Amino acid sequence: MPKTESNAITLGTKAADFILPDADGKLYELSSFSEKPALLVAFISNRCTFVVLLREALAEFALEYAPKGLQIVAINSNDAKAHPEETLARIGEEAANFGYSFPYLKDESQTVAKAYRAVCTPDLFLFDAERRLAYHGQFDDARPGNGKPVTGADIRAAVDAVLLGQKPSDKQVASIGCNIKWLEGNEPAPLSHAA
């Protein structure tokens, strides 16, 4: 199966603002979560096998960490015309079916994915209380077919550090998943990587 690795993004980068709807038509923006000391912006999908593998664990993780001060917001940026399972209505069904206690929003224009430089699902961005990027990496090392349990070990360690006012380890393993399904002609330009 094709795999896409998350972009390298400088830690300390400020969270980009957004205004996006959930399936009930409620709009959320970055400031909707300003009270929380940690914010995880998770670009996910309803169909990607990498997300399917961890969605129950993500739901449990959200419930476990909400009382500690973590807010999760999930964003679906996939082209819903080409992939009908990624529509706003289907996002609502997904949230209900898997017990997502966090907002699951639709980025129809894909401008938010571009602002965050998200390229895959899952693509996880953990921000501290100042909404500076503290962690951009994998949920854990489980992948479809590799037999490893889904533990959330990497994201848990990062969130624990942020909630203690500390920096997570600089050794962050890139997330790997399905590529975001871009609208035709909307693909972001490839990043130039310094040698």
mmCIF file of C-alpha atoms in Angstrom:
data_model
loop_
_atom_site.group_PDB
_atom_site.id
_atom_site.type_symbol
_atom_site.label_atom_id
_atom_site.label_comp_id
_atom_site.label_asym_id
_atom_site.label_seq_id
_atom_site.Cartn_x
_atom_site.Cartn_y
_atom_site.Cartn_z
ATOM 1 C CA MET A 1 0.000 0.000 0.000
ATOM 2 C CA PRO A 2 1.341 3.501 -0.788
ATOM 3 C CA LYS A 3 2.665 5.344 2.234
ATOM 4 C CA THR A 4 3.313 9.039 2.805
ATOM 5 C CA GLU A 5 5.548 10.391 5.559
ATOM 6 C CA SER A 6 4.686 13.595 7.399
ATOM 7 C CA ASN A 7 6.626 16.747 6.503
ATOM 8 C CA ALA A 8 9.481 17.912 8.707
ATOM 9 C CA ILE A 9 8.160 21.044 10.434
ATOM 10 C CA THR A 10 10.142 23.242 12.787
ATOM 11 C CA LEU A 11 9.221 22.792 16.439
ATOM 12 C CA GLY A 12 8.000 26.062 17.905
ATOM 13 C CA THR A 13 5.940 26.890 14.795
ATOM 14 C CA LYS A 14 2.737 28.723 15.750
ATOM 15 C CA ALA A 15 -0.594 26.934 15.195
ATOM 16 C CA ALA A 16 -2.475 28.247 12.165
ATOM 17 C CA ASP A 17 -5.970 29.589 12.763
ATOM 18 C CA PHE A 18 -9.013 27.948 11.186
ATOM 19 C CA ILE A 19 -12.803 28.064 11.139
ATOM 20 C CA LEU A 20 -14.270 24.672 10.233
ATOM 21 C CA PRO A 21 -17.638 22.902 10.685
ATOM 22 C CA ASP A 22 -18.516 19.607 12.263
ATOM 23 C CA ALA A 23 -21.327 17.428 10.874
ATOM 24 C CA ASP A 24 -23.917 19.295 12.976
ATOM 25 C CA GLY A 25 -22.921 22.605 11.406
ATOM 26 C CA LYS A 26 -21.198 23.917 14.544
ATOM 27 C CA LEU A 27 -18.144 26.017 13.670
ATOM 28 C CA TYR A 28 -14.890 25.697 15.569
ATOM 29 C CA GLU A 29 -11.798 27.866 15.422
ATOM 30 C CA LEU A 30 -8.393 27.712 17.051
ATOM 31 C CA SER A 31 -9.517 30.062 19.833
ATOM 32 C CA SER A 32 -12.399 27.678 20.694
ATOM 33 C CA PHE A 33 -9.818 25.657 22.637
ATOM 34 C CA SER A 34 -7.792 28.491 24.204
ATOM 35 C CA GLU A 35 -8.470 27.350 27.779
ATOM 36 C CA LYS A 36 -6.634 24.050 27.294
ATOM 37 C CA PRO A 37 -2.907 23.745 28.089
ATOM 38 C CA ALA A 38 -2.326 21.259 25.239
ATOM 39 C CA LEU A 39 -3.945 20.943 21.814
ATOM 40 C CA LEU A 40 -3.567 18.017 19.429
ATOM 41 C CA VAL A 41 -4.596 18.798 15.855
ATOM 42 C CA ALA A 42 -5.015 15.439 14.117
ATOM 43 C CA PHE A 43 -5.514 15.188 10.361
ATOM 44 C CA ILE A 44 -7.335 11.903 9.918
ATOM 45 C CA SER A 45 -9.528 10.018 7.461
ATOM 46 C CA ASN A 46 -12.483 7.631 7.518
ATOM 47 C CA ARG A 47 -10.929 5.234 5.022
ATOM 48 C CA CYS A 48 -7.146 5.183 5.473
ATOM 49 C CA THR A 49 -5.945 1.843 6.871
ATOM 50 C CA PHE A 50 -3.393 3.638 9.064
ATOM 51 C CA VAL A 51 -6.170 5.633 10.756
ATOM 52 C CA VAL A 52 -8.544 2.656 10.890
ATOM 53 C CA LEU A 53 -5.837 0.818 12.854
ATOM 54 C CA LEU A 54 -5.707 3.408 15.630
ATOM 55 C CA ARG A 55 -9.126 5.094 15.715
ATOM 56 C CA GLU A 56 -10.417 3.152 18.760
ATOM 57 C CA ALA A 57 -7.162 3.875 20.600
ATOM 58 C CA LEU A 58 -7.405 7.552 19.632
ATOM 59 C CA ALA A 59 -10.949 7.699 21.055
ATOM 60 C CA GLU A 60 -9.792 6.058 24.315
ATOM 61 C CA PHE A 61 -6.723 8.295 24.507
ATOM 62 C CA ALA A 62 -8.931 11.393 24.131
ATOM 63 C CA LEU A 63 -11.194 10.299 27.000
ATOM 64 C CA GLU A 64 -8.218 9.468 29.216
ATOM 65 C CA TYR A 65 -6.368 12.728 28.589
ATOM 66 C CA ALA A 66 -9.237 15.255 28.453
ATOM 67 C CA PRO A 67 -9.406 15.531 32.284
ATOM 68 C CA LYS A 68 -5.622 16.129 32.322
ATOM 69 C CA GLY A 69 -5.970 19.154 30.016
ATOM 70 C CA LEU A 70 -5.543 17.829 26.472
ATOM 71 C CA GLN A 71 -7.917 19.006 23.751
ATOM 72 C CA ILE A 72 -8.013 17.047 20.509
ATOM 73 C CA VAL A 73 -9.489 18.382 17.309
ATOM 74 C CA ALA A 74 -9.597 16.067 14.284
ATOM 75 C CA ILE A 75 -9.694 17.430 10.743
ATOM 76 C CA ASN A 76 -10.618 15.615 7.540
ATOM 77 C CA SER A 77 -9.179 17.341 4.467
ATOM 78 C CA ASN A 78 -9.751 14.589 1.894
ATOM 79 C CA ASP A 79 -11.521 15.305 -1.401
ATOM 80 C CA ALA A 80 -15.100 14.186 -0.663
ATOM 81 C CA LYS A 81 -16.228 14.372 -4.290
ATOM 82 C CA ALA A 82 -13.732 11.708 -5.371
ATOM 83 C CA HIS A 83 -14.043 9.833 -2.052
ATOM 84 C CA PRO A 84 -17.691 9.921 -0.845
ATOM 85 C CA GLU A 85 -16.774 8.182 2.413
ATOM 86 C CA GLU A 86 -15.033 11.451 3.421
ATOM 87 C CA THR A 87 -18.119 13.738 3.283
ATOM 88 C CA LEU A 88 -19.218 15.871 6.212
ATOM 89 C CA ALA A 89 -22.151 13.524 6.877
ATOM 90 C CA ARG A 90 -19.850 10.495 6.950
ATOM 91 C CA ILE A 91 -17.532 12.331 9.328
ATOM 92 C CA GLY A 92 -20.471 12.680 11.719
ATOM 93 C CA GLU A 93 -21.192 8.956 11.438
ATOM 94 C CA GLU A 94 -17.539 8.105 12.050
ATOM 95 C CA ALA A 95 -17.414 10.286 15.173
ATOM 96 C CA ALA A 96 -20.571 8.633 16.536
ATOM 97 C CA ASN A 97 -19.560 5.073 15.614
ATOM 98 C CA PHE A 98 -16.132 5.272 17.243
ATOM 99 C CA GLY A 99 -17.000 7.445 20.221
ATOM 100 C CA TYR A 100 -14.953 10.502 19.304
ATOM 101 C CA SER A 101 -15.414 12.887 22.238
ATOM 102 C CA PHE A 102 -13.606 15.628 20.334
ATOM 103 C CA PRO A 103 -14.680 17.775 17.379
ATOM 104 C CA TYR A 104 -14.185 16.122 13.976
ATOM 105 C CA LEU A 105 -14.179 18.858 11.351
ATOM 106 C CA LYS A 106 -14.265 19.077 7.556
ATOM 107 C CA ASP A 107 -11.647 21.104 5.674
ATOM 108 C CA GLU A 108 -13.510 21.129 2.360
ATOM 109 C CA SER A 109 -11.210 23.681 0.673
ATOM 110 C CA GLN A 110 -8.057 21.994 2.066
ATOM 111 C CA THR A 111 -6.692 25.411 3.093
ATOM 112 C CA VAL A 112 -6.204 24.271 6.694
ATOM 113 C CA ALA A 113 -4.223 21.182 5.655
ATOM 114 C CA LYS A 114 -2.039 23.465 3.544
ATOM 115 C CA ALA A 115 -1.620 25.967 6.405
ATOM 116 C CA TYR A 116 -0.415 23.152 8.681
ATOM 117 C CA ARG A 117 1.587 21.518 5.853
ATOM 118 C CA ALA A 118 -0.216 18.273 6.588
ATOM 119 C CA VAL A 119 0.281 15.603 3.930
ATOM 120 C CA CYS A 120 -0.863 12.281 5.385
ATOM 121 C CA THR A 121 -3.417 10.633 7.633
ATOM 122 C CA PRO A 122 -2.771 10.431 10.482
ATOM 123 C CA ASP A 123 -0.714 13.643 10.690
ATOM 124 C CA LEU A 124 -0.453 14.741 14.324
ATOM 125 C CA PHE A 125 0.448 18.236 15.536
ATOM 126 C CA LEU A 126 0.741 18.764 19.311
ATOM 127 C CA PHE A 127 0.811 22.368 20.514
ATOM 128 C CA ASP A 128 1.679 23.694 23.958
ATOM 129 C CA ALA A 129 -0.240 26.330 25.949
ATOM 130 C CA GLU A 130 1.215 29.108 23.750
ATOM 131 C CA ARG A 131 0.104 27.101 20.691
ATOM 132 C CA ARG A 132 3.660 26.481 19.604
ATOM 133 C CA LEU A 133 4.402 23.131 17.967
ATOM 134 C CA ALA A 134 5.883 20.796 20.574
ATOM 135 C CA TYR A 135 5.524 17.455 18.789
ATOM 136 C CA HIS A 136 4.920 16.400 15.202
ATOM 137 C CA GLY A 137 5.285 12.664 14.908
ATOM 138 C CA GLN A 138 3.723 9.230 15.092
ATOM 139 C CA PHE A 139 0.982 8.011 17.423
ATOM 140 C CA ASP A 140 3.183 4.967 18.022
ATOM 141 C CA ASP A 141 5.080 2.410 15.928
ATOM 142 C CA ALA A 142 2.062 0.228 15.058
ATOM 143 C CA ARG A 143 1.402 0.008 11.330
ATOM 144 C CA PRO A 144 -1.120 -2.056 9.371
ATOM 145 C CA GLY A 145 0.284 -5.580 9.185
ATOM 146 C CA ASN A 146 3.366 -5.102 11.387
ATOM 147 C CA GLY A 147 1.790 -6.909 14.369
ATOM 148 C CA LYS A 148 2.757 -4.229 16.894
ATOM 149 C CA PRO A 149 0.092 -3.226 19.431
ATOM 150 C CA VAL A 150 -1.481 0.227 19.220
ATOM 151 C CA THR A 151 -0.381 1.875 22.466
ATOM 152 C CA GLY A 152 -0.114 5.573 21.655
ATOM 153 C CA ALA A 153 3.264 5.478 23.409
ATOM 154 C CA ASP A 154 4.869 8.286 21.413
ATOM 155 C CA ILE A 155 1.973 10.723 21.621
ATOM 156 C CA ARG A 156 1.395 9.924 25.310
ATOM 157 C CA ALA A 157 5.007 10.735 26.177
ATOM 158 C CA ALA A 158 4.794 13.997 24.234
ATOM 159 C CA VAL A 159 1.485 15.051 25.820
ATOM 160 C CA ASP A 160 2.718 14.133 29.311
ATOM 161 C CA ALA A 161 5.733 16.411 28.799
ATOM 162 C CA VAL A 162 3.647 19.333 27.504
ATOM 163 C CA LEU A 163 1.175 19.038 30.383
ATOM 164 C CA LEU A 164 4.130 19.243 32.795
ATOM 165 C CA GLY A 165 5.338 22.403 31.025
ATOM 166 C CA GLN A 166 8.298 20.535 29.525
ATOM 167 C CA LYS A 167 9.478 19.995 25.949
ATOM 168 C CA PRO A 168 8.955 16.546 24.462
ATOM 169 C CA SER A 169 12.024 14.732 23.188
ATOM 170 C CA ASP A 170 13.524 16.151 19.991
ATOM 171 C CA LYS A 171 13.748 12.570 18.696
ATOM 172 C CA GLN A 172 10.369 12.470 16.976
ATOM 173 C CA VAL A 173 9.560 9.738 14.468
ATOM 174 C CA ALA A 174 7.564 11.013 11.492
ATOM 175 C CA SER A 175 4.002 9.802 11.154
ATOM 176 C CA ILE A 176 3.326 7.545 8.175
ATOM 177 C CA GLY A 177 -0.049 7.081 6.528
ATOM 178 C CA CYS A 178 -2.151 7.512 3.428
ATOM 179 C CA ASN A 179 -1.607 10.702 1.494
ATOM 180 C CA ILE A 180 -4.253 13.401 1.836
ATOM 181 C CA LYS A 181 -6.583 13.091 -1.168
ATOM 182 C CA TRP A 182 -6.112 16.504 -2.742
ATOM 183 C CA LEU A 183 -8.677 18.182 -4.946
ATOM 184 C CA GLU A 184 -7.497 18.102 -8.537
ATOM 185 C CA GLY A 185 -4.893 20.823 -9.055
ATOM 186 C CA ASN A 186 -4.768 21.586 -5.314
ATOM 187 C CA GLU A 187 -1.722 19.457 -4.437
ATOM 188 C CA PRO A 188 0.820 21.466 -2.447
ATOM 189 C CA ALA A 189 4.177 22.085 -4.084
ATOM 190 C CA PRO A 190 6.798 19.610 -2.853
ATOM 191 C CA LEU A 191 9.025 20.904 -0.090
ATOM 192 C CA SER A 192 12.661 21.394 -0.872
ATOM 193 C CA HIS A 193 14.770 19.487 1.622
ATOM 194 C CA ALA A 194 18.170 20.885 2.466
ATOM 195 C CA ALA A 195 20.952 18.335 1.953
#
